[in-house]
Coordinates of C-alpha atoms in Angstrom, one line a residue:
M6 CA 11.0 75.6 4.9
E7 CA 11.3 75.1 1.1
S8 CA 11.1 78.9 0.6
N9 CA 13.9 79.6 3.1
F10 CA 16.1 76.9 1.6
G11 CA 15.6 78.3 -1.8
E12 CA 16.6 81.8 -0.7
G13 CA 19.7 80.6 0.9
E14 CA 20.6 78.6 -2.2
S15 CA 20.1 81.7 -4.3
N16 CA 22.5 83.8 -2.1
H17 CA 25.1 81.1 -2.2
H18 CA 24.7 81.0 -6.0
V19 CA 25.3 84.8 -6.2
I20 CA 28.4 84.5 -4.0
D21 CA 29.8 81.8 -6.3
M22 CA 29.1 84.0 -9.3
W23 CA 31.0 87.0 -7.9
K24 CA 34.7 87.0 -8.7
V25 CA 37.5 89.5 -7.7
D26 CA 38.4 91.9 -10.5
P27 CA 42.2 91.6 -10.9
D28 CA 42.5 95.2 -12.0
R29 CA 40.4 96.5 -9.0
L30 CA 42.6 94.4 -6.7
A31 CA 45.8 95.8 -8.2
S32 CA 44.4 99.3 -7.8
M33 CA 43.5 98.7 -4.1
Q34 CA 47.0 97.3 -3.5
L35 CA 48.6 100.3 -5.1
K36 CA 46.6 102.7 -2.8
I37 CA 47.6 100.7 0.2
S38 CA 51.3 101.1 -0.7
E39 CA 51.1 104.8 -1.6
N40 CA 52.1 107.4 1.0
P41 CA 49.5 110.2 1.8
K42 CA 50.2 113.3 -0.2
L43 CA 47.7 116.0 1.1
L44 CA 48.8 115.3 4.7
S45 CA 52.1 113.5 4.5
K46 CA 53.3 111.1 7.2
A47 CA 56.0 113.6 8.0
A48 CA 53.3 116.2 9.0
G49 CA 53.4 115.1 12.7
R50 CA 57.2 115.6 13.0
R51 CA 58.7 118.8 14.5
S52 CA 60.5 119.4 11.2
C53 CA 57.2 120.0 9.5
C54 CA 56.0 123.5 10.2
I55 CA 54.2 124.9 7.1
F56 CA 50.7 123.6 6.7
R57 CA 47.5 124.0 4.8
V58 CA 45.0 125.6 7.1
P59 CA 42.3 123.2 8.4
Q60 CA 39.0 123.4 6.6
G61 CA 37.0 124.2 9.8
L62 CA 39.1 127.4 10.3
I63 CA 38.6 128.4 6.7
E64 CA 34.9 128.0 7.0
A65 CA 34.8 130.2 10.1
N66 CA 37.2 132.9 8.9
G67 CA 36.9 133.0 5.1
K68 CA 39.9 134.1 3.0
A69 CA 42.0 135.3 6.0
Y70 CA 44.6 132.6 5.3
Q71 CA 45.1 133.2 1.5
P72 CA 47.7 135.6 0.1
R73 CA 46.2 138.6 -1.5
I74 CA 49.0 139.8 -3.9
V75 CA 52.1 137.6 -3.5
S76 CA 52.8 133.9 -3.4
I77 CA 55.6 132.6 -1.2
G78 CA 56.4 128.9 -1.4
P79 CA 54.5 126.1 -3.2
Y80 CA 51.0 126.2 -1.9
H81 CA 49.7 129.2 -3.9
R82 CA 52.4 129.1 -6.6
G83 CA 51.3 129.8 -10.2
Q84 CA 47.9 131.3 -9.4
P85 CA 47.1 133.9 -12.1
R86 CA 45.8 136.5 -9.6
L87 CA 49.3 136.6 -8.0
N88 CA 51.2 137.0 -11.3
M89 CA 51.7 140.8 -10.9
I90 CA 54.2 140.4 -8.1
E91 CA 55.7 137.2 -9.6
E92 CA 57.1 139.4 -12.4
H93 CA 58.7 141.8 -9.8
K94 CA 60.4 138.8 -8.0
W95 CA 62.6 138.4 -11.0
R96 CA 63.3 142.1 -11.1
Y97 CA 64.4 142.0 -7.5
L98 CA 66.5 138.9 -8.0
G99 CA 68.2 140.8 -10.9
S100 CA 68.8 143.8 -8.6
L101 CA 70.5 141.5 -6.0
L102 CA 72.7 139.9 -8.6
S103 CA 73.7 143.2 -10.1
R104 CA 75.4 144.0 -6.8
T105 CA 76.8 140.6 -5.9
Q106 CA 78.1 139.3 -9.3
T107 CA 81.1 141.6 -9.1
K108 CA 81.9 140.0 -5.8
G109 CA 81.7 136.5 -7.3
L110 CA 78.2 135.6 -6.2
T111 CA 76.3 134.5 -9.4
L112 CA 72.9 133.0 -9.9
E113 CA 74.5 129.6 -10.3
K114 CA 76.2 129.8 -6.9
L115 CA 72.9 130.8 -5.3
L116 CA 71.2 127.7 -6.7
E117 CA 74.2 125.6 -5.6
A118 CA 74.0 127.0 -2.1
I119 CA 70.4 125.9 -1.6
A120 CA 70.6 122.5 -3.4
P121 CA 72.0 120.7 -0.3
L122 CA 69.0 122.0 1.8
E123 CA 66.3 120.7 -0.6
N124 CA 65.3 117.6 1.3
E125 CA 65.3 119.4 4.6
A126 CA 63.1 122.2 3.1
R127 CA 60.7 119.7 1.6
E128 CA 60.2 118.1 5.0
C129 CA 58.9 121.5 6.3
Y130 CA 55.7 121.2 4.3
S131 CA 52.8 119.0 5.4
E132 CA 51.9 118.2 1.7
T133 CA 54.1 116.3 -0.7
I134 CA 55.4 119.0 -3.1
Q135 CA 54.9 118.0 -6.7
L136 CA 57.9 119.8 -8.1
D137 CA 61.1 118.4 -9.4
S138 CA 64.4 119.4 -7.8
H139 CA 65.2 122.1 -10.3
E140 CA 61.7 123.7 -9.9
F141 CA 61.8 123.5 -6.1
I142 CA 65.3 125.0 -5.7
E143 CA 64.4 127.7 -8.2
M144 CA 61.3 128.6 -6.2
M145 CA 63.3 128.7 -2.9
V146 CA 65.9 131.0 -4.4
L147 CA 63.5 133.3 -6.2
D148 CA 61.1 133.7 -3.3
G149 CA 63.8 133.9 -0.7
C150 CA 65.8 136.5 -2.5
F151 CA 62.7 138.6 -3.1
I152 CA 61.9 138.7 0.6
I153 CA 65.5 139.5 1.6
E154 CA 66.0 142.2 -1.0
L155 CA 62.7 143.8 0.0
F156 CA 63.8 143.7 3.7
R157 CA 67.1 145.4 2.8
K158 CA 65.4 148.1 0.7
V159 CA 62.8 148.9 3.3
G160 CA 65.6 148.8 6.0
K161 CA 67.5 151.4 3.8
L162 CA 70.5 149.1 3.4
V163 CA 69.9 149.1 -0.3
P164 CA 68.2 151.9 -2.3
F165 CA 65.0 151.4 -4.1
E166 CA 65.1 151.9 -7.9
H167 CA 63.7 155.3 -8.9
G168 CA 60.0 155.0 -9.3
D169 CA 59.8 151.4 -8.0
P170 CA 56.0 150.7 -7.9
L171 CA 56.3 148.4 -5.0
I172 CA 57.2 151.4 -2.8
T173 CA 55.6 154.3 -4.6
M174 CA 52.1 152.7 -4.7
A175 CA 50.9 153.1 -1.1
W176 CA 48.6 150.1 -1.1
I177 CA 51.2 147.4 -1.9
L178 CA 53.5 147.3 1.2
P179 CA 50.6 146.8 3.7
F180 CA 49.6 143.7 1.7
F181 CA 53.2 142.4 1.9
Y182 CA 53.1 142.8 5.7
R183 CA 50.0 140.5 5.9
D184 CA 50.9 138.0 3.1
F185 CA 54.4 137.3 4.5
L186 CA 52.8 136.3 7.8
K187 CA 50.3 133.8 6.5
L188 CA 50.8 130.1 7.4
E189 CA 50.3 128.8 3.9
N190 CA 52.7 131.4 2.5
Q191 CA 56.0 130.5 4.1
I192 CA 59.4 129.2 3.2
P193 CA 61.7 127.8 5.9
L194 CA 63.7 130.4 7.8
F195 CA 67.0 128.5 7.4
I196 CA 66.6 129.0 3.6
L197 CA 66.2 132.7 4.1
Q198 CA 69.2 132.7 6.5
R199 CA 71.4 130.9 4.0
L200 CA 70.5 133.3 1.2
F201 CA 71.0 136.3 3.5
E202 CA 74.4 135.2 4.6
I203 CA 75.9 134.4 1.2
S204 CA 74.4 137.6 -0.4
Q205 CA 75.5 140.0 2.3
L206 CA 78.1 142.6 1.2
P207 CA 80.4 144.4 3.6
G208 CA 78.8 147.8 3.1
E209 CA 75.3 146.6 4.3
T210 CA 75.6 148.0 7.8
T211 CA 73.7 150.3 10.1
A212 CA 75.4 153.0 12.1
L213 CA 77.3 150.6 14.4
T214 CA 76.4 147.0 13.6
T215 CA 75.7 144.6 10.8
P216 CA 72.0 143.8 11.0
T217 CA 70.8 140.3 11.3
L218 CA 68.0 138.8 9.2
S219 CA 65.8 138.7 12.3
F220 CA 66.4 142.4 13.0
L221 CA 65.6 143.3 9.4
A222 CA 62.4 141.2 9.5
M223 CA 61.2 142.6 12.8
E224 CA 61.9 146.2 11.5
F225 CA 60.0 145.4 8.3
F226 CA 56.9 144.1 10.1
N227 CA 57.1 146.8 12.8
Y228 CA 55.6 149.3 10.3
S229 CA 52.3 147.6 11.2
L230 CA 53.1 146.2 14.6
Q231 CA 54.5 149.3 16.3
R232 CA 56.5 147.3 18.8
P233 CA 59.0 149.1 21.2
D234 CA 62.7 149.1 20.2
E235 CA 63.7 146.8 23.1
V236 CA 61.4 144.1 21.9
I237 CA 62.9 144.2 18.4
N238 CA 66.4 144.2 19.7
T239 CA 65.7 141.3 22.2
T240 CA 64.1 139.2 19.5
S241 CA 66.9 139.9 17.0
S242 CA 69.8 139.4 19.4
S243 CA 68.5 136.1 20.9
L244 CA 69.3 132.7 19.4
C245 CA 66.7 132.4 16.6
T246 CA 64.9 129.0 16.7
A247 CA 61.9 130.1 14.7
N248 CA 60.7 128.0 11.8
H249 CA 59.6 130.8 9.4
L250 CA 58.7 134.5 9.4
L251 CA 55.3 133.9 11.0
D252 CA 56.8 131.9 13.8
L253 CA 59.5 134.6 14.3
V254 CA 57.1 137.4 14.8
R255 CA 54.8 135.2 16.9
S256 CA 57.6 134.3 19.2
S257 CA 58.2 138.0 19.9
F258 CA 54.8 138.2 21.6
V259 CA 55.0 135.0 23.6
V260 CA 55.3 135.6 27.3
V261 CA 57.5 133.6 29.6
E262 CA 55.4 131.1 31.5
E263 CA 55.8 130.5 35.2
T264 CA 55.0 126.8 35.1
E265 CA 54.7 126.1 38.8
K266 CA 52.6 129.2 39.4
N267 CA 50.2 128.3 36.6
R268 CA 50.0 124.6 37.4
I269 CA 46.6 123.6 38.9
T270 CA 45.1 120.4 40.2
T271 CA 41.4 121.2 39.6
P272 CA 39.5 121.4 36.3
T273 CA 39.7 124.8 34.6
H274 CA 36.5 126.8 34.2
V275 CA 35.7 129.2 31.4
I276 CA 34.7 132.6 32.4
H277 CA 31.8 134.9 31.7
C278 CA 31.5 137.8 29.3
V279 CA 32.5 141.4 30.3
S280 CA 28.9 142.4 31.1
K281 CA 28.5 139.7 33.7
L282 CA 31.9 140.1 35.1
R283 CA 31.3 143.8 35.7
R284 CA 28.1 142.9 37.6
A285 CA 30.1 140.7 39.8
G286 CA 32.5 143.5 40.6
I287 CA 35.4 142.4 38.4
K288 CA 37.1 145.3 36.7
L289 CA 39.1 145.4 33.5
I290 CA 42.0 147.8 33.1
P291 CA 44.7 148.3 30.5
G292 CA 48.1 146.8 31.2
K293 CA 51.5 148.4 30.7
L294 CA 52.0 150.2 27.4
N295 CA 55.0 148.2 26.1
E296 CA 53.9 144.8 27.2
S297 CA 52.7 142.0 24.9
F298 CA 49.0 141.8 24.7
L299 CA 49.3 138.1 25.8
H300 CA 50.5 139.2 29.2
V301 CA 47.1 139.1 31.0
T302 CA 46.9 139.1 34.8
F303 CA 44.2 139.0 37.5
R304 CA 44.7 140.4 41.0
H305 CA 42.1 141.4 43.7
G306 CA 39.2 141.4 41.4
V307 CA 41.0 143.3 38.5
I308 CA 41.8 141.8 35.1
E309 CA 44.8 143.7 33.6
M310 CA 45.1 143.4 29.8
P311 CA 47.6 145.3 27.6
M312 CA 46.0 147.1 24.7
I313 CA 45.6 145.3 21.4
T314 CA 45.0 147.2 18.1
M315 CA 42.3 145.5 16.0
D316 CA 43.0 146.3 12.3
D317 CA 43.4 144.3 9.1
F318 CA 47.0 143.4 9.9
M319 CA 46.4 142.2 13.5
T320 CA 43.3 140.2 12.7
S321 CA 45.1 138.3 9.9
F322 CA 48.1 137.8 12.1
L323 CA 46.0 136.5 15.0
L324 CA 44.2 134.0 12.9
N325 CA 47.4 132.6 11.2
C326 CA 49.2 132.3 14.6
V327 CA 46.2 130.3 15.9
A328 CA 46.2 128.1 12.8
F329 CA 50.0 127.5 13.2
E330 CA 49.5 126.5 16.9
Q331 CA 46.7 124.2 15.9
C332 CA 48.8 122.3 13.4
Y333 CA 52.4 122.3 14.6
S334 CA 53.4 119.5 16.8
G335 CA 56.4 121.3 18.2
C336 CA 54.3 124.2 19.5
F337 CA 53.9 123.3 23.1
T338 CA 52.8 126.8 24.3
K339 CA 49.6 127.7 22.4
Q340 CA 49.4 131.2 23.8
F341 CA 47.7 132.8 20.8
T342 CA 45.0 130.1 20.9
T343 CA 44.5 130.6 24.6
Y344 CA 44.4 134.4 24.2
V345 CA 41.7 134.2 21.4
T346 CA 39.8 131.8 23.7
L347 CA 39.9 134.4 26.5
L348 CA 38.6 137.1 24.1
D349 CA 35.9 134.8 23.0
C350 CA 34.8 134.3 26.6
L351 CA 34.9 138.0 27.4
I352 CA 33.0 139.2 24.3
N353 CA 29.5 138.2 23.5
T354 CA 28.0 141.4 22.0
Y355 CA 29.1 144.7 20.7
R356 CA 28.5 146.2 24.1
D357 CA 31.4 144.1 25.5
V358 CA 33.6 145.4 22.7
E359 CA 32.4 148.9 23.4
Y360 CA 33.4 148.7 27.1
L361 CA 36.9 147.2 26.2
C362 CA 37.4 150.1 23.8
D363 CA 36.4 152.6 26.5
R364 CA 38.9 151.0 28.9
N365 CA 41.7 151.3 26.2
I366 CA 42.1 147.5 26.1
I367 CA 41.0 147.3 22.4
E368 CA 41.9 150.0 19.9
N369 CA 39.4 149.5 17.1
H370 CA 40.5 150.2 13.5
F371 CA 38.7 147.2 12.1
G372 CA 35.1 148.2 11.8
T373 CA 32.1 148.6 14.1
E374 CA 32.0 147.1 17.6
G375 CA 29.6 144.5 16.2
E376 CA 32.1 143.5 13.5
V377 CA 34.9 143.1 16.1
A378 CA 32.6 141.0 18.3
S379 CA 31.8 138.8 15.2
F380 CA 35.5 138.4 14.3
I381 CA 36.4 137.3 17.9
N382 CA 33.6 134.8 18.1
N383 CA 34.5 133.3 14.7
A384 CA 38.2 133.2 15.6
G385 CA 37.4 131.1 18.6
K386 CA 35.4 128.5 16.6
D387 CA 36.8 125.0 16.0
V388 CA 40.1 125.6 17.9
A389 CA 41.4 123.0 20.3
V390 CA 42.8 124.3 23.6
D391 CA 43.5 122.4 26.8
L392 CA 42.5 125.0 29.5
D393 CA 44.1 122.9 32.2
L394 CA 47.5 123.2 30.7
C395 CA 47.3 126.7 29.1
Y396 CA 49.3 129.6 30.3
L397 CA 46.1 131.4 31.6
S398 CA 44.7 128.3 33.4
R399 CA 45.2 129.9 36.9
L400 CA 43.7 133.2 35.7
F401 CA 40.6 131.4 34.4
N402 CA 40.0 129.6 37.7
E403 CA 40.7 132.6 39.9
V404 CA 38.2 134.8 37.9
H405 CA 35.7 131.9 38.1
E406 CA 36.1 131.6 41.9
Y407 CA 35.8 135.4 42.4
Y408 CA 32.7 135.4 40.3
R409 CA 31.1 132.6 42.4
N410 CA 31.7 134.5 45.7
S411 CA 28.2 135.5 46.7
W412 CA 29.3 138.5 48.8
H413 CA 31.2 139.9 45.8
V414 CA 28.3 139.4 43.5
Q415 CA 25.6 140.8 45.8
W416 CA 27.6 144.0 46.7
A417 CA 28.8 144.5 43.1
S418 CA 25.2 144.0 41.8
F419 CA 24.0 146.7 44.3
K420 CA 26.7 149.1 43.1
Y421 CA 26.1 148.3 39.5
T422 CA 22.4 148.9 39.8
Y423 CA 22.4 152.1 41.9
F424 CA 25.8 153.7 41.4
D425 CA 26.9 152.8 37.9
T426 CA 26.0 156.2 36.4
P427 CA 25.5 159.7 37.9
W428 CA 21.7 159.5 37.1
S429 CA 21.2 156.2 38.8
F430 CA 23.1 157.5 41.8
I431 CA 20.9 160.7 41.9
S432 CA 17.8 158.5 41.6
A433 CA 18.9 156.3 44.4
L434 CA 19.8 159.3 46.6
A435 CA 16.4 160.9 45.9
A436 CA 14.6 157.7 46.8
L437 CA 16.6 157.5 50.0
V438 CA 15.8 161.1 50.9
L439 CA 12.1 160.5 50.2
L440 CA 12.2 157.4 52.3
I441 CA 13.8 159.3 55.2
L442 CA 11.3 162.1 54.9
T443 CA 8.4 159.6 54.8
I444 CA 9.7 157.8 57.9
G445 CA 10.1 161.2 59.7
Q446 CA 6.6 162.3 58.8
T447 CA 5.2 159.1 60.0
Y448 CA 7.1 159.3 63.2
F449 CA 5.9 162.9 64.0
A450 CA 2.3 162.1 63.0
A451 CA 2.3 159.1 65.4
Y452 CA 4.0 161.1 68.1
D453 CA 1.4 163.9 67.9
Y454 CA -1.4 161.3 68.0
F455 CA -0.2 159.5 71.1
D456 CA 0.8 162.8 72.8
G457 CA -2.8 164.1 72.2
S458 CA -4.3 160.9 73.5
N459 CA -2.3 161.1 76.7
S460 CA -3.4 164.7 77.3

């Protein structure tokens, strides 16, 4: 009893001795009152569309989200490894001004045109940008004019300077195609649109029309995408509601969802890999040549998938589209995430990739079949997708039900085992002939025996 009392008295004494540190208390109160900076409160709004890529995706896919040679916007601004192109941004701004100053568009007017859009532009970033107004507006003008001037030069509306290294050195433009479509490397499209409008001169026309910014952008990226002309024209002529260049190009692939057709009332099931689906009699064939690779269908035991070219550009583009869909609250149709999930289901090993390449569903310029399989499996890691609400939910369930049908599985397994290759067919045929001959021999031997007994 005395020992317990003494212990309690000691604890009470310690509590009496402990006092709140006023400085620590003030520090805590300050942290309570401060707004988050690395993921601002505005990050959940639809106006916020440019994000830092989540750490889980970076751990799965490495440096696929970082710009390699050019920084656009604030997230990678000032990095020494990107300074080479930073110098050329000023040269391109000078090139633009040399044409527009005679028409009254000076550097001062460019800055004044973007200044009213500063707050709206800041709200597009998920982080609080630690730049003052002058620095922020300068960055928007410099980066925006560089992109627009490059689009015009590549689109042959404005000539390149003689010997311009950005065009004469073959390795640079392919990096621009990738870097301009990275989620962390964006500026708002309305900034680009404003700069494009005020810097456009009457002579900048194609054969019949004045090109839009969307058209020039799609033409620029089409050196890697190789999309048909009708897709570029449709994307360019429709009312542009994209948030930035990544969103613009992404939207050109998105297929129109048939909501009622895809709505289901039962839980959606994931599907098996290509090898197992083939054993169940499910075939995979290439879709129409000019269709988006997102347009995947399933009818009568056949999955139809338009061809996708796996190369450095496409793998970077896929990953950044998925990252955008994972972060942006206004992205209701996560079709790239769903498509990557489908590929992740279909591909387990290099053999699955090998079959899809043989079927002209994947065109591999990325590496070995094993490297493609590894990329797909990593791309599907740590992504959130609601299969019940995705655009392929009905396809997932129909493939699952077809696979579960025992008659399909048994018949397909028989065909896969005995008729998959010419040699297996010849072996099965030889075994059948041998069986028939054995039965015939047994029959005639028995017949001779019983006929002799009767005699």
